Amino acid sequence: MHLVTADLTGRVLHEKRIIHAAMPLPDEVLRSISDYVVRVRKEFADQRLLGIGIATPGFLDPDSGDILLIGRVPGWQNFPIGSRLSMQFGAPTRIANDIDCMAFAEFQASGVSFDRNLVYVGFDEGVKASLFLNGELYKGALGNAGLIAGNLLHVEADDLQDKQAVLSIHGIVEIFSSKVNSLPTGEQRAYQPLLAIEDPRERFETILRSAAAGLPLCHAVVQLMNQTLAAAIANLIFIIQPDVFVVGGLLAVMPADLFADLEARVRVFLPRLVSHKVMIQLGTRTSPNLAALGAAHYFLDHLLIDQEESQLLPYLSRS
């Protein structure tokens, strides 16, 4: 969990990271957020809490603030986290998908016009596309439109056994570890420093850098990822025909040569007319607080336009 306090400009005033030893239950997460809000209110006693923004994976109802389901975390079904926090602190709460929030933060920072059709693909514990069409985020019926399912992709690769695994950081890490363990003992030594990295995100980033440096097994694993990801991206571009397509999430740290390989693979799939139209870019925002910052942007964007939760209008007009 990444918890941040931001001002009206989106500047981070305070941040805290919480690492749970096990998958936290909803009430444990709620308690962590509540404790943080109490702490922040004390530290910034001269400022007013306008509200709370939440970025979460899974399926959700952005209007009610309910988390409908987080499939990979047991115990997270039909949890009204938004209404519970709003009642507890007397402040509005807005909730959005975590990859959508990464996209908000990316596009806010880059200053791209939302009058254009934009797609942001976030690579993390899975792959999801955030679709900004005709100036609005397309959320879908379950607040989670744009999910990429590996089993629906056609990828020709002899050593690709699980296409869904290659589309997540944990899957990449496990595939890499399995390939290292299958090597003769003498050849494994070159990869031991990578296996010693406990944090999956840090290990994934190191695999990317090592692939660019030419370490054979790292390069092979990243090629599998690029091959699979290219099929998903090309399908999205062909169907939606966006003006700008940004590859972000943890892939925002991808070395230039690897990104050039990914882009080339995507464009091979596309008709020239479609390929010539779309700009494919690497994300520029890599902060670990990216989703949390995006949640703050999402909250602020809705603060004045959501009439049901805009009781703060008189206060803001006097400020």
mmCIF file of C-alpha atoms in Angstrom, residues 55-221:
data_model
loop_
_atom_site.group_PDB
_atom_site.id
_atom_site.type_symbol
_atom_site.label_atom_id
_atom_site.label_comp_id
_atom_site.label_asym_id
_atom_site.label_seq_id
_atom_site.Cartn_x
_atom_site.Cartn_y
_atom_site.Cartn_z
ATOM 1 C CA ALA A 55 -6.712 3.429 -6.519
ATOM 2 C CA THR A 56 -7.453 -0.290 -6.493
ATOM 3 C CA PRO A 57 -7.175 -3.318 -8.753
ATOM 4 C CA GLY A 58 -10.181 -5.490 -9.476
ATOM 5 C CA PHE A 59 -13.778 -4.765 -10.390
ATOM 6 C CA LEU A 60 -15.489 -1.807 -8.777
ATOM 7 C CA ASP A 61 -18.426 0.551 -8.822
ATOM 8 C CA PRO A 62 -16.915 4.028 -9.204
ATOM 9 C CA ASP A 63 -20.229 5.718 -8.330
ATOM 10 C CA SER A 64 -20.889 3.922 -5.042
ATOM 11 C CA GLY A 65 -17.231 3.452 -4.133
ATOM 12 C CA ASP A 66 -17.697 -0.303 -3.656
ATOM 13 C CA ILE A 67 -14.988 -2.806 -4.514
ATOM 14 C CA LEU A 68 -16.937 -5.590 -6.199
ATOM 15 C CA LEU A 69 -14.147 -8.137 -6.526
ATOM 16 C CA ILE A 70 -10.364 -8.421 -6.436
ATOM 17 C CA GLY A 71 -9.940 -11.882 -7.886
ATOM 18 C CA ARG A 72 -6.371 -12.553 -6.792
ATOM 19 C CA VAL A 73 -6.960 -11.515 -3.161
ATOM 20 C CA PRO A 74 -9.341 -13.744 -1.148
ATOM 21 C CA GLY A 75 -11.918 -11.954 0.977
ATOM 22 C CA TRP A 76 -12.334 -8.908 -1.251
ATOM 23 C CA GLN A 77 -15.893 -9.046 -2.518
ATOM 24 C CA ASN A 78 -18.619 -6.401 -2.276
ATOM 25 C CA PHE A 79 -16.701 -4.195 0.142
ATOM 26 C CA PRO A 80 -18.101 -0.611 0.493
ATOM 27 C CA ILE A 81 -14.749 1.010 1.218
ATOM 28 C CA GLY A 82 -15.811 4.380 -0.200
ATOM 29 C CA SER A 83 -18.932 4.838 1.903
ATOM 30 C CA ARG A 84 -17.233 3.591 5.071
ATOM 31 C CA LEU A 85 -14.393 6.091 4.751
ATOM 32 C CA SER A 86 -16.781 8.900 3.842
ATOM 33 C CA MET A 87 -18.924 8.215 6.918
ATOM 34 C CA GLN A 88 -15.917 7.921 9.201
ATOM 35 C CA PHE A 89 -14.228 11.161 8.177
ATOM 36 C CA GLY A 90 -17.129 13.228 6.864
ATOM 37 C CA ALA A 91 -15.343 13.760 3.562
ATOM 38 C CA PRO A 92 -16.107 12.557 0.031
ATOM 39 C CA THR A 93 -14.281 9.502 -1.305
ATOM 40 C CA ARG A 94 -13.631 8.698 -4.956
ATOM 41 C CA ILE A 95 -12.435 5.317 -6.214
ATOM 42 C CA ALA A 96 -10.881 4.284 -9.535
ATOM 43 C CA ASN A 97 -8.950 1.423 -11.049
ATOM 44 C CA ASP A 98 -5.230 1.538 -10.233
ATOM 45 C CA ILE A 99 -4.056 1.416 -13.863
ATOM 46 C CA ASP A 100 -6.540 4.158 -14.766
ATOM 47 C CA CYS A 101 -5.006 6.197 -11.948
ATOM 48 C CA MET A 102 -1.505 5.611 -13.345
ATOM 49 C CA ALA A 103 -2.814 6.921 -16.661
ATOM 50 C CA PHE A 104 -4.257 10.050 -14.992
ATOM 51 C CA ALA A 105 -0.890 10.791 -13.400
ATOM 52 C CA GLU A 106 0.996 10.142 -16.647
ATOM 53 C CA PHE A 107 -1.228 12.319 -18.809
ATOM 54 C CA GLN A 108 -1.506 15.103 -16.229
ATOM 55 C CA ALA A 109 2.289 15.294 -16.044
ATOM 56 C CA SER A 110 2.806 15.199 -19.810
ATOM 57 C CA GLY A 111 0.097 17.770 -20.510
ATOM 58 C CA VAL A 112 -1.382 15.740 -23.343
ATOM 59 C CA SER A 113 -4.762 16.933 -24.600
ATOM 60 C CA PHE A 114 -7.701 14.768 -23.626
ATOM 61 C CA ASP A 115 -9.412 15.909 -26.819
ATOM 62 C CA ARG A 116 -7.339 13.206 -28.493
ATOM 63 C CA ASN A 117 -8.089 9.505 -28.209
ATOM 64 C CA LEU A 118 -5.562 8.073 -25.768
ATOM 65 C CA VAL A 119 -4.672 4.582 -24.611
ATOM 66 C CA TYR A 120 -2.387 3.820 -21.666
ATOM 67 C CA VAL A 121 -1.274 0.253 -21.031
ATOM 68 C CA GLY A 122 -0.057 -0.424 -17.515
ATOM 69 C CA PHE A 123 2.112 -3.473 -16.829
ATOM 70 C CA ASP A 124 2.101 -4.600 -13.199
ATOM 71 C CA GLU A 125 0.368 -7.596 -11.595
ATOM 72 C CA GLY A 126 -1.318 -8.047 -14.943
ATOM 73 C CA VAL A 127 -1.879 -5.856 -17.989
ATOM 74 C CA LYS A 128 -4.717 -3.402 -18.413
ATOM 75 C CA ALA A 129 -5.468 -0.672 -20.934
ATOM 76 C CA SER A 130 -6.951 2.646 -19.856
ATOM 77 C CA LEU A 131 -9.074 4.066 -22.665
ATOM 78 C CA PHE A 132 -9.669 7.821 -22.940
ATOM 79 C CA LEU A 133 -12.104 8.174 -25.822
ATOM 80 C CA ASN A 134 -13.732 11.409 -26.952
ATOM 81 C CA GLY A 135 -12.385 13.203 -23.895
ATOM 82 C CA GLU A 136 -13.644 10.708 -21.302
ATOM 83 C CA LEU A 137 -12.331 7.618 -19.556
ATOM 84 C CA TYR A 138 -14.225 4.540 -20.684
ATOM 85 C CA LYS A 139 -14.829 2.450 -17.545
ATOM 86 C CA GLY A 140 -17.182 -0.278 -18.717
ATOM 87 C CA ALA A 141 -19.993 -1.833 -16.705
ATOM 88 C CA LEU A 142 -17.679 -3.124 -13.968
ATOM 89 C CA GLY A 143 -15.252 -0.196 -13.712
ATOM 90 C CA ASN A 144 -12.402 -2.264 -15.130
ATOM 91 C CA ALA A 145 -12.581 -2.076 -18.930
ATOM 92 C CA GLY A 146 -9.404 -2.828 -20.851
ATOM 93 C CA LEU A 147 -8.196 -5.990 -19.114
ATOM 94 C CA ILE A 148 -5.855 -8.095 -21.251
ATOM 95 C CA ALA A 149 -6.338 -11.867 -21.054
ATOM 96 C CA GLY A 150 -3.380 -13.882 -22.250
ATOM 97 C CA ASN A 151 -5.493 -16.928 -23.085
ATOM 98 C CA LEU A 152 -7.297 -14.863 -25.750
ATOM 99 C CA LEU A 153 -4.073 -14.002 -27.586
ATOM 100 C CA HIS A 154 -2.519 -15.960 -30.441
ATOM 101 C CA VAL A 155 1.252 -15.991 -29.950
ATOM 102 C CA GLU A 156 3.576 -18.363 -31.795
ATOM 103 C CA ALA A 157 6.388 -19.197 -29.378
ATOM 104 C CA ASP A 158 7.621 -22.725 -28.703
ATOM 105 C CA ASP A 159 8.798 -21.981 -25.150
ATOM 106 C CA LEU A 160 5.734 -19.961 -24.112
ATOM 107 C CA GLN A 161 3.642 -22.249 -21.919
ATOM 108 C CA ASP A 162 1.540 -19.694 -20.033
ATOM 109 C CA LYS A 163 0.643 -16.491 -21.871
ATOM 110 C CA GLN A 164 -1.087 -15.028 -18.814
ATOM 111 C CA ALA A 165 2.014 -15.519 -16.651
ATOM 112 C CA VAL A 166 4.210 -13.609 -19.073
ATOM 113 C CA LEU A 167 1.852 -10.632 -18.748
ATOM 114 C CA SER A 168 2.596 -9.958 -15.068
ATOM 115 C CA ILE A 169 5.659 -9.065 -13.024
ATOM 116 C CA HIS A 170 5.220 -12.073 -10.756
ATOM 117 C CA GLY A 171 4.824 -14.354 -13.771
ATOM 118 C CA ILE A 172 7.969 -12.975 -15.412
ATOM 119 C CA VAL A 173 9.914 -13.421 -12.180
ATOM 120 C CA GLU A 174 8.724 -17.032 -11.852
ATOM 121 C CA ILE A 175 9.485 -17.840 -15.497
ATOM 122 C CA PHE A 176 12.957 -16.349 -15.088
ATOM 123 C CA SER A 177 13.616 -18.342 -11.906
ATOM 124 C CA SER A 178 12.444 -21.559 -13.553
ATOM 125 C CA LYS A 179 14.728 -21.023 -16.552
ATOM 126 C CA VAL A 180 17.710 -20.296 -14.296
ATOM 127 C CA ASN A 181 17.090 -23.465 -12.262
ATOM 128 C CA SER A 182 17.012 -25.526 -15.451
ATOM 129 C CA LEU A 183 20.548 -24.409 -16.386
ATOM 130 C CA PRO A 184 23.649 -26.422 -15.514
ATOM 131 C CA THR A 185 25.023 -25.389 -12.123
ATOM 132 C CA GLY A 186 27.995 -23.559 -13.585
ATOM 133 C CA GLU A 187 25.822 -21.387 -15.832
ATOM 134 C CA GLN A 188 23.509 -20.408 -12.981
ATOM 135 C CA ARG A 189 26.179 -18.319 -11.232
ATOM 136 C CA ALA A 190 25.736 -15.337 -13.539
ATOM 137 C CA TYR A 191 22.091 -15.066 -12.473
ATOM 138 C CA GLN A 192 22.432 -15.574 -8.729
ATOM 139 C CA PRO A 193 22.556 -11.804 -7.953
ATOM 140 C CA LEU A 194 19.163 -11.421 -9.648
ATOM 141 C CA LEU A 195 17.656 -14.373 -7.783
ATOM 142 C CA ALA A 196 18.834 -12.803 -4.518
ATOM 143 C CA ILE A 197 16.617 -9.751 -5.083
ATOM 144 C CA GLU A 198 13.532 -10.397 -2.942
ATOM 145 C CA ASP A 199 11.240 -7.590 -4.115
ATOM 146 C CA PRO A 200 9.480 -8.771 -7.332
ATOM 147 C CA ARG A 201 9.301 -5.271 -8.794
ATOM 148 C CA GLU A 202 12.976 -4.612 -8.213
ATOM 149 C CA ARG A 203 13.888 -8.002 -9.684
ATOM 150 C CA PHE A 204 11.694 -7.344 -12.728
ATOM 151 C CA GLU A 205 13.383 -3.992 -13.355
ATOM 152 C CA THR A 206 16.791 -5.639 -12.972
ATOM 153 C CA ILE A 207 15.801 -8.309 -15.498
ATOM 154 C CA LEU A 208 14.941 -5.543 -17.971
ATOM 155 C CA ARG A 209 18.268 -3.799 -17.485
ATOM 156 C CA SER A 210 20.184 -7.081 -17.667
ATOM 157 C CA ALA A 211 18.353 -7.999 -20.883
ATOM 158 C CA ALA A 212 19.459 -4.704 -22.439
ATOM 159 C CA ALA A 213 23.004 -5.456 -21.266
ATOM 160 C CA GLY A 214 22.912 -8.757 -23.137
ATOM 161 C CA LEU A 215 22.550 -11.324 -20.354
ATOM 162 C CA PRO A 216 21.148 -14.216 -22.448
ATOM 163 C CA LEU A 217 18.452 -15.631 -20.182
ATOM 164 C CA CYS A 218 17.134 -12.189 -19.244
ATOM 165 C CA HIS A 219 17.012 -11.270 -22.922
ATOM 166 C CA ALA A 220 15.106 -14.447 -23.769
ATOM 167 C CA VAL A 221 12.491 -13.840 -21.068
#
